[in-house]
Amino acid sequence: MQAIEISLTGLDVEWRRLEIISQNLANADIAVSGKAAPYQAQHLLSGPRNDFSTYLDAGHSTSGINVSRLGGVAEYGLQAGNASPHLVHEPANPHANANGFVAYPSIDHAEQMVSLVKTQRAYEANIVAMNTAREMYSN
């Protein structure tokens, strides 16, 4: 896999991570009524497309890594958070239970914003790597 293709896989994964973070922030203040479970924060699981052992090449002791086997980054799936809902006493809210409490998702805005900034930086790093590779290939 070429360097540009590897950066593109990174861009795809980081874009998806941005979508997940935005969904978490959009659903942070959504109350649920009755027995419905509130929204759970989602986290994107990602990593190398190939197993690490496939990168090692025992036949080439000088390089140690067979670059022809590089596969970029892949999404492994979503992991839902397991935090219990945040209960707020709002007896006038139509979503309130018999005791006057409304269940909101336990989503930490600060944590989501930190993840957003980290993801943005990773996205930018992939763009820089892709542009650098393009410049190297053109010369």
mmCIF file of C-alpha atoms in Angstrom, residues 3-117:
data_model
loop_
_atom_site.group_PDB
_atom_site.id
_atom_site.type_symbol
_atom_site.label_atom_id
_atom_site.label_comp_id
_atom_site.label_asym_id
_atom_site.label_seq_id
_atom_site.Cartn_x
_atom_site.Cartn_y
_atom_site.Cartn_z
ATOM 1 C CA ALA A 3 1.744 6.209 1.654
ATOM 2 C CA ILE A 4 -1.146 8.218 0.188
ATOM 3 C CA GLU A 5 -3.489 5.230 0.451
ATOM 4 C CA ILE A 6 -2.451 4.662 4.065
ATOM 5 C CA SER A 7 -3.173 8.321 4.888
ATOM 6 C CA LEU A 8 -6.559 8.012 3.195
ATOM 7 C CA THR A 9 -7.485 5.105 5.475
ATOM 8 C CA GLY A 10 -6.498 7.288 8.433
ATOM 9 C CA LEU A 11 -8.639 10.142 7.108
ATOM 10 C CA ASP A 12 -11.631 7.821 6.740
ATOM 11 C CA VAL A 13 -11.309 6.514 10.298
ATOM 12 C CA GLU A 14 -10.821 9.960 11.827
ATOM 13 C CA TRP A 15 -13.781 11.354 9.854
ATOM 14 C CA ARG A 16 -15.951 8.530 11.218
ATOM 15 C CA ARG A 17 -14.657 9.290 14.735
ATOM 16 C CA LEU A 18 -15.698 12.943 14.252
ATOM 17 C CA GLU A 19 -19.180 11.777 13.265
ATOM 18 C CA ILE A 20 -19.459 9.618 16.401
ATOM 19 C CA ILE A 21 -18.306 12.459 18.656
ATOM 20 C CA SER A 22 -20.814 14.831 17.066
ATOM 21 C CA GLN A 23 -23.596 12.271 17.623
ATOM 22 C CA ASN A 24 -22.571 11.994 21.277
ATOM 23 C CA LEU A 25 -22.680 15.770 21.722
ATOM 24 C CA ALA A 26 -25.979 16.069 19.854
ATOM 25 C CA ASN A 27 -27.626 13.475 22.106
ATOM 26 C CA ALA A 28 -26.121 14.683 25.397
ATOM 27 C CA ASP A 29 -29.211 16.646 26.447
ATOM 28 C CA ILE A 30 -31.938 14.362 25.090
ATOM 29 C CA ALA A 31 -34.256 13.176 27.844
ATOM 30 C CA VAL A 32 -36.121 9.895 27.626
ATOM 31 C CA SER A 33 -39.423 8.965 29.144
ATOM 32 C CA GLY A 34 -40.698 5.823 30.728
ATOM 33 C CA LYS A 35 -38.644 2.670 30.639
ATOM 34 C CA ALA A 36 -36.614 3.587 27.546
ATOM 35 C CA ALA A 37 -32.877 3.629 28.095
ATOM 36 C CA PRO A 38 -31.132 6.955 27.527
ATOM 37 C CA TYR A 39 -28.556 7.333 24.767
ATOM 38 C CA GLN A 40 -25.173 5.814 25.577
ATOM 39 C CA ALA A 41 -22.011 7.554 24.397
ATOM 40 C CA GLN A 42 -20.346 5.679 21.546
ATOM 41 C CA HIS A 43 -16.606 5.224 21.037
ATOM 42 C CA LEU A 44 -15.023 4.159 17.761
ATOM 43 C CA LEU A 45 -12.604 1.264 18.018
ATOM 44 C CA SER A 46 -9.873 1.393 15.395
ATOM 45 C CA GLY A 47 -6.395 0.118 14.758
ATOM 46 C CA PRO A 48 -4.104 -1.394 12.156
ATOM 47 C CA ARG A 49 -5.917 -3.106 9.299
ATOM 48 C CA ASN A 50 -3.567 -6.086 9.483
ATOM 49 C CA ASP A 51 -2.324 -7.965 12.507
ATOM 50 C CA PHE A 52 1.072 -6.701 13.674
ATOM 51 C CA SER A 53 2.694 -10.067 13.033
ATOM 52 C CA THR A 54 1.933 -9.738 9.302
ATOM 53 C CA TYR A 55 4.223 -6.694 9.151
ATOM 54 C CA LEU A 56 7.247 -8.577 10.442
ATOM 55 C CA ASP A 57 9.381 -10.255 7.843
ATOM 56 C CA ALA A 58 11.807 -12.827 9.245
ATOM 57 C CA GLY A 59 13.584 -13.092 5.876
ATOM 58 C CA HIS A 60 14.832 -9.510 5.981
ATOM 59 C CA SER A 61 16.761 -8.952 9.189
ATOM 60 C CA THR A 62 17.998 -5.498 8.117
ATOM 61 C CA SER A 63 14.635 -3.788 7.700
ATOM 62 C CA GLY A 64 12.530 -5.784 10.145
ATOM 63 C CA ILE A 65 9.249 -4.703 8.554
ATOM 64 C CA ASN A 66 7.898 -5.738 5.185
ATOM 65 C CA VAL A 67 6.415 -2.469 3.914
ATOM 66 C CA SER A 68 4.579 -4.205 1.080
ATOM 67 C CA ARG A 69 2.202 -5.642 3.676
ATOM 68 C CA LEU A 70 1.200 -2.308 5.191
ATOM 69 C CA GLY A 71 -2.564 -1.961 5.122
ATOM 70 C CA GLY A 72 -3.407 1.286 6.852
ATOM 71 C CA VAL A 73 -6.052 1.765 9.523
ATOM 72 C CA ALA A 74 -9.438 0.100 9.932
ATOM 73 C CA GLU A 75 -12.543 0.538 12.042
ATOM 74 C CA TYR A 76 -13.211 -2.395 14.350
ATOM 75 C CA GLY A 77 -16.612 -1.203 15.503
ATOM 76 C CA LEU A 78 -18.416 0.906 18.051
ATOM 77 C CA GLN A 79 -18.321 0.461 21.796
ATOM 78 C CA ALA A 80 -21.181 1.848 23.823
ATOM 79 C CA GLY A 81 -20.446 3.496 27.126
ATOM 80 C CA ASN A 82 -21.721 1.866 30.277
ATOM 81 C CA ALA A 83 -22.352 4.929 32.432
ATOM 82 C CA SER A 84 -25.645 5.049 34.270
ATOM 83 C CA PRO A 85 -28.038 7.850 33.311
ATOM 84 C CA HIS A 86 -27.811 11.241 34.950
ATOM 85 C CA LEU A 87 -31.031 11.902 36.884
ATOM 86 C CA VAL A 88 -32.292 15.463 37.162
ATOM 87 C CA HIS A 89 -35.261 16.501 39.308
ATOM 88 C CA GLU A 90 -37.658 18.178 36.876
ATOM 89 C CA PRO A 91 -41.193 17.329 37.984
ATOM 90 C CA ALA A 92 -42.782 19.598 35.333
ATOM 91 C CA ASN A 93 -40.967 17.829 32.488
ATOM 92 C CA PRO A 94 -43.275 15.463 30.555
ATOM 93 C CA HIS A 95 -40.481 12.858 30.583
ATOM 94 C CA ALA A 96 -40.304 12.811 34.394
ATOM 95 C CA ASN A 97 -40.875 9.535 36.209
ATOM 96 C CA ALA A 98 -43.237 9.102 39.180
ATOM 97 C CA ASN A 99 -40.665 10.695 41.512
ATOM 98 C CA GLY A 100 -40.175 13.711 39.215
ATOM 99 C CA PHE A 101 -36.758 12.684 37.860
ATOM 100 C CA VAL A 102 -35.744 12.825 34.201
ATOM 101 C CA ALA A 103 -33.007 10.519 32.862
ATOM 102 C CA TYR A 104 -30.347 12.170 30.707
ATOM 103 C CA PRO A 105 -27.350 10.446 29.096
ATOM 104 C CA SER A 106 -24.154 10.579 31.131
ATOM 105 C CA ILE A 107 -22.016 12.234 28.491
ATOM 106 C CA ASP A 108 -19.087 14.324 29.643
ATOM 107 C CA HIS A 109 -18.939 17.376 27.367
ATOM 108 C CA ALA A 110 -15.318 18.102 28.288
ATOM 109 C CA GLU A 111 -14.241 14.546 27.469
ATOM 110 C CA GLN A 112 -16.030 14.710 24.124
ATOM 111 C CA MET A 113 -14.423 18.054 23.278
ATOM 112 C CA VAL A 114 -10.952 16.705 24.135
ATOM 113 C CA SER A 115 -11.641 13.721 21.868
ATOM 114 C CA LEU A 116 -12.810 16.117 19.179
ATOM 115 C CA VAL A 117 -9.570 18.122 19.316
#
